[in-house]
């Protein structure tokens, strides 16, 4: 599998805090890569850099073979969608929330209607189109947010803790939707849920103190940890 995005020695410093300390990582095309790590490890920072929403303090980012710089960032950003840990919904219907990005892209009303219907269908919210999004339950809102991302058919989808605060049923639905994207989009999921990483991933990257300490197939990470740090990590001793 070719690299969709290549990170070379990426660092990110915030007012003296080193959030990322030299991350080199290939995100392969079409894979589901899970980034697991405890609170404050640097997962969100890494996702924001992959989404081209934040610039590294040093290091290089290569997107499908192109070195990322300020001249191509606006164009490349359109291929990427990030779903935030605490997403904000418009004070409008579910339909309008999901349609919003398509309207900005200038699609026709018919195209928008078809794509929104398909996206709502995929998150099992077909009959919710005319409900006010902010009045839905937390789990339903999370699925609206996912539909809003899916409707754009992003090449690269970045999900920050997509099932945090969801009950097991809603979490299962969301995980199923993510798995269905395998091979169609490249997906990076940040989570501190080790079990979710086992269920979802083609590969798992373990992040600790702003460093990727291992990246491998879940089977290798969880059943054949390379060293004592990874063993402790997958036992949750750093969480
Ligand atoms: P969590 O699981 O709690 O969401 P995380 O792994 O996503 O954590 P980050 O949010 O990437 O971690 O934060 C990494 C480090 O960088 C933390 O120490 C955090 O306090 C710091 N940090 C993140 N964003 C900023 C910011 N805008 N300004 C200053 N420090 C920041």
JSON list of C-alpha atoms and ligand atoms in Angstrom, two decimals, residues 14-15 17-20 37-46 85 160-161 192 207, ligand 1:
[
{"chain": "A", "resi": 14, "resn": "UNK", "atom": "CA", "xyz": [2.98, 25.20, 22.18]},
{"chain": "A", "resi": 15, "resn": "UNK", "atom": "CA", "xyz": [4.41, 27.92, 24.44]},
{"chain": "A", "resi": 17, "resn": "UNK", "atom": "CA", "xyz": [5.16, 22.46, 25.71]},
{"chain": "A", "resi": 18, "resn": "UNK", "atom": "CA", "xyz": [6.47, 19.85, 23.27]},
{"chain": "A", "resi": 19, "resn": "UNK", "atom": "CA", "xyz": [3.20, 18.21, 22.15]},
{"chain": "A", "resi": 20, "resn": "UNK", "atom": "CA", "xyz": [4.87, 16.22, 19.34]},
{"chain": "A", "resi": 37, "resn": "UNK", "atom": "CA", "xyz": [-2.51, 6.94, 23.77]},
{"chain": "A", "resi": 38, "resn": "UNK", "atom": "CA", "xyz": [-3.37, 8.42, 27.15]},
{"chain": "A", "resi": 39, "resn": "UNK", "atom": "CA", "xyz": [-4.76, 11.93, 27.76]},
{"chain": "A", "resi": 40, "resn": "UNK", "atom": "CA", "xyz": [-2.30, 14.58, 26.66]},
{"chain": "A", "resi": 41, "resn": "UNK", "atom": "CA", "xyz": [-0.16, 12.18, 24.58]},
{"chain": "A", "resi": 42, "resn": "UNK", "atom": "CA", "xyz": [-0.55, 14.31, 21.44]},
{"chain": "A", "resi": 43, "resn": "UNK", "atom": "CA", "xyz": [-3.34, 12.52, 19.52]},
{"chain": "A", "resi": 44, "resn": "UNK", "atom": "CA", "xyz": [-5.43, 15.62, 18.73]},
{"chain": "A", "resi": 45, "resn": "UNK", "atom": "CA", "xyz": [-2.33, 17.62, 17.85]},
{"chain": "A", "resi": 46, "resn": "UNK", "atom": "CA", "xyz": [-1.25, 14.89, 15.43]},
{"chain": "A", "resi": 85, "resn": "UNK", "atom": "CA", "xyz": [-13.98, 15.44, 19.79]},
{"chain": "A", "resi": 160, "resn": "UNK", "atom": "CA", "xyz": [-10.95, 12.30, 17.17]},
{"chain": "A", "resi": 161, "resn": "UNK", "atom": "CA", "xyz": [-12.45, 9.99, 19.82]},
{"chain": "A", "resi": 192, "resn": "UNK", "atom": "CA", "xyz": [-7.78, 5.97, 24.24]},
{"chain": "A", "resi": 207, "resn": "UNK", "atom": "CA", "xyz": [1.68, 7.52, 21.08]},
{"chain": "B", "resi": 1, "resn": "LIG", "atom": "P1", "xyz": [-6.77, 13.83, 25.11]},
{"chain": "B", "resi": 1, "resn": "LIG", "atom": "O1", "xyz": [-6.85, 12.32, 25.05]},
{"chain": "B", "resi": 1, "resn": "LIG", "atom": "O2", "xyz": [-6.87, 14.35, 26.51]},
{"chain": "B", "resi": 1, "resn": "LIG", "atom": "O3", "xyz": [-7.68, 14.54, 24.15]},
{"chain": "B", "resi": 1, "resn": "LIG", "atom": "P2", "xyz": [-4.45, 14.17, 23.33]},
{"chain": "B", "resi": 1, "resn": "LIG", "atom": "O4", "xyz": [-3.64, 12.93, 23.25]},
{"chain": "B", "resi": 1, "resn": "LIG", "atom": "O5", "xyz": [-5.38, 14.44, 22.20]},
{"chain": "B", "resi": 1, "resn": "LIG", "atom": "O6", "xyz": [-5.23, 14.24, 24.71]},
{"chain": "B", "resi": 1, "resn": "LIG", "atom": "P3", "xyz": [-3.35, 16.80, 22.76]},
{"chain": "B", "resi": 1, "resn": "LIG", "atom": "O7", "xyz": [-4.66, 17.51, 22.87]},
{"chain": "B", "resi": 1, "resn": "LIG", "atom": "O8", "xyz": [-2.77, 16.63, 21.43]},
{"chain": "B", "resi": 1, "resn": "LIG", "atom": "O9", "xyz": [-3.41, 15.38, 23.49]},
{"chain": "B", "resi": 1, "resn": "LIG", "atom": "O10", "xyz": [-2.32, 17.58, 23.68]},
{"chain": "B", "resi": 1, "resn": "LIG", "atom": "C1", "xyz": [-0.93, 17.25, 23.75]},
{"chain": "B", "resi": 1, "resn": "LIG", "atom": "C2", "xyz": [-0.24, 18.24, 24.69]},
{"chain": "B", "resi": 1, "resn": "LIG", "atom": "O11", "xyz": [-0.21, 19.53, 24.10]},
{"chain": "B", "resi": 1, "resn": "LIG", "atom": "C3", "xyz": [-0.93, 18.40, 26.03]},
{"chain": "B", "resi": 1, "resn": "LIG", "atom": "O12", "xyz": [0.05, 18.58, 27.02]},
{"chain": "B", "resi": 1, "resn": "LIG", "atom": "C4", "xyz": [-1.75, 19.66, 25.87]},
{"chain": "B", "resi": 1, "resn": "LIG", "atom": "O13", "xyz": [-1.95, 20.32, 27.10]},
{"chain": "B", "resi": 1, "resn": "LIG", "atom": "C5", "xyz": [-0.87, 20.47, 24.92]},
{"chain": "B", "resi": 1, "resn": "LIG", "atom": "N1", "xyz": [-1.68, 21.36, 24.06]},
{"chain": "B", "resi": 1, "resn": "LIG", "atom": "C6", "xyz": [-2.56, 20.97, 23.11]},
{"chain": "B", "resi": 1, "resn": "LIG", "atom": "N2", "xyz": [-3.09, 22.03, 22.48]},
{"chain": "B", "resi": 1, "resn": "LIG", "atom": "C7", "xyz": [-2.53, 23.13, 23.06]},
{"chain": "B", "resi": 1, "resn": "LIG", "atom": "C8", "xyz": [-2.67, 24.54, 22.84]},
{"chain": "B", "resi": 1, "resn": "LIG", "atom": "N3", "xyz": [-3.48, 25.03, 21.91]},
{"chain": "B", "resi": 1, "resn": "LIG", "atom": "N4", "xyz": [-1.92, 25.37, 23.62]},
{"chain": "B", "resi": 1, "resn": "LIG", "atom": "C9", "xyz": [-1.07, 24.89, 24.56]},
{"chain": "B", "resi": 1, "resn": "LIG", "atom": "N5", "xyz": [-0.90, 23.56, 24.81]},
{"chain": "B", "resi": 1, "resn": "LIG", "atom": "C10", "xyz": [-1.61, 22.70, 24.06]}
]
